[in-house]
């Protein structure tokens, strides 16, 4: 079977009986073409099986019609919602989003930054693992603007969209203390991830305001459901008096894992024995076996806002005008559900 040459844009124009430019308009600016002509061209495209080759357009324009997005963990619904918001805003500018998952691995993060630059993305959104500012500055200077997602970039010349995670940790642990918790644990890590260390700093500030309240840090773990389950088993093996009576999990996935452990062990009641607070308020948080109290992040809005800032910088570059990077910081909100309302469920057995 000899494979035929793929149909060209010229073949489509001849089949539809229109000029080349008309086919280009149907593909790129359909609003400029009469409905009857649009229909004839699309029929020709379908009959010929024409698929446009964006590489040629990209070579001419020097840029693709895509934006790169690098997230820390694609399994985390928080980042899925961030990507959804970014994609929604990109679509209004006729751009698509290419997703890269660093999996919290610096070498994978670097590989995606190289790939997206080679693909000539119009810009990059990244939730960085560590300090990548120098690398991002080189990327920007070579023509790829970048916005930091879920990370403040004060004073480093980039726009950023983040949430005040110190405030988030503070309101979460203050709530646990208000519920009568005096042995509080912070579960999640590594602390090299700024979002996590900021939440812990907020937790520490809340504890420092209440003499007699203790804070245990269990950060030699990850940010996944499995991480939470592993820590939950270890806590369940402790004597009652050695267990925390309140936990702030670094994110909802860790909280779900903790909840799974305590429920499967059947020895620890949430919130009666241990009040539990998560972070992100992902969709599952309200549907867990004990509805989860969580610090809410406006994840979809974070994605939309980051893309908005990136599009503004791209437009400024195209217009040759100056662009002043902007820092957008959202305030977190505590969504209280059953998992932390210890006062209502206190268990007299708890030592
Ligand atoms: O990936 C680390 C955490 O930071 C996520 O769970 C989410 O909370 C983000 O803000």
PDB file of C-alpha atoms and ligand atoms in Angstrom, residues 72-73 76 78-79 104 127 150 165 193 195-196 199 223 250-253 279-280 297, ligand 1:
ATOM      1  CA  UNK A  72       4.797  19.617  41.047  1.00  0.00           C
ATOM      2  CA  UNK A  73       2.445  16.626  41.098  1.00  0.00           C
ATOM      3  CA  UNK A  76      -2.833  16.183  43.066  1.00  0.00           C
ATOM      4  CA  UNK A  78      -5.086  20.977  43.288  1.00  0.00           C
ATOM      5  CA  UNK A  79      -2.803  21.172  40.252  1.00  0.00           C
ATOM      6  CA  UNK A 104       9.114  17.168  42.550  1.00  0.00           C
ATOM      7  CA  UNK A 127       5.169  25.785  40.162  1.00  0.00           C
ATOM      8  CA  UNK A 150       1.547  28.921  43.693  1.00  0.00           C
ATOM      9  CA  UNK A 165       0.403  29.774  53.103  1.00  0.00           C
ATOM     10  CA  UNK A 193       8.911  22.916  49.157  1.00  0.00           C
ATOM     11  CA  UNK A 195       4.371  25.951  50.247  1.00  0.00           C
ATOM     12  CA  UNK A 196       4.922  23.287  52.918  1.00  0.00           C
ATOM     13  CA  UNK A 199       2.314  26.307  56.264  1.00  0.00           C
ATOM     14  CA  UNK A 223       2.630  14.836  50.010  1.00  0.00           C
ATOM     15  CA  UNK A 250       0.350  19.688  54.567  1.00  0.00           C
ATOM     16  CA  UNK A 251      -2.301  18.965  51.940  1.00  0.00           C
ATOM     17  CA  UNK A 252      -5.588  17.110  51.506  1.00  0.00           C
ATOM     18  CA  UNK A 253      -3.974  14.022  49.951  1.00  0.00           C
ATOM     19  CA  UNK A 279      -5.016  21.921  52.930  1.00  0.00           C
ATOM     20  CA  UNK A 280      -6.270  22.723  49.396  1.00  0.00           C
ATOM     21  CA  UNK A 297      -7.029  27.577  47.964  1.00  0.00           C
TER      22      UNK A 297
HETATM   23  O1  LIG B   1       2.605  20.328  46.067  1.00  0.00           O
HETATM   24  C1  LIG B   1       2.697  20.963  47.271  1.00  0.00           C
HETATM   25  C2  LIG B   1       1.412  21.602  47.694  1.00  0.00           C
HETATM   26  O2  LIG B   1       1.442  22.947  47.318  1.00  0.00           O
HETATM   27  C3  LIG B   1       0.156  21.049  47.059  1.00  0.00           C
HETATM   28  O3  LIG B   1      -0.395  20.017  47.796  1.00  0.00           O
HETATM   29  C4  LIG B   1      -0.738  22.235  47.067  1.00  0.00           C
HETATM   30  O4  LIG B   1      -1.204  22.450  48.384  1.00  0.00           O
HETATM   31  C5  LIG B   1       0.227  23.301  46.683  1.00  0.00           C
HETATM   32  O5  LIG B   1      -0.179  24.554  47.168  1.00  0.00           O
END
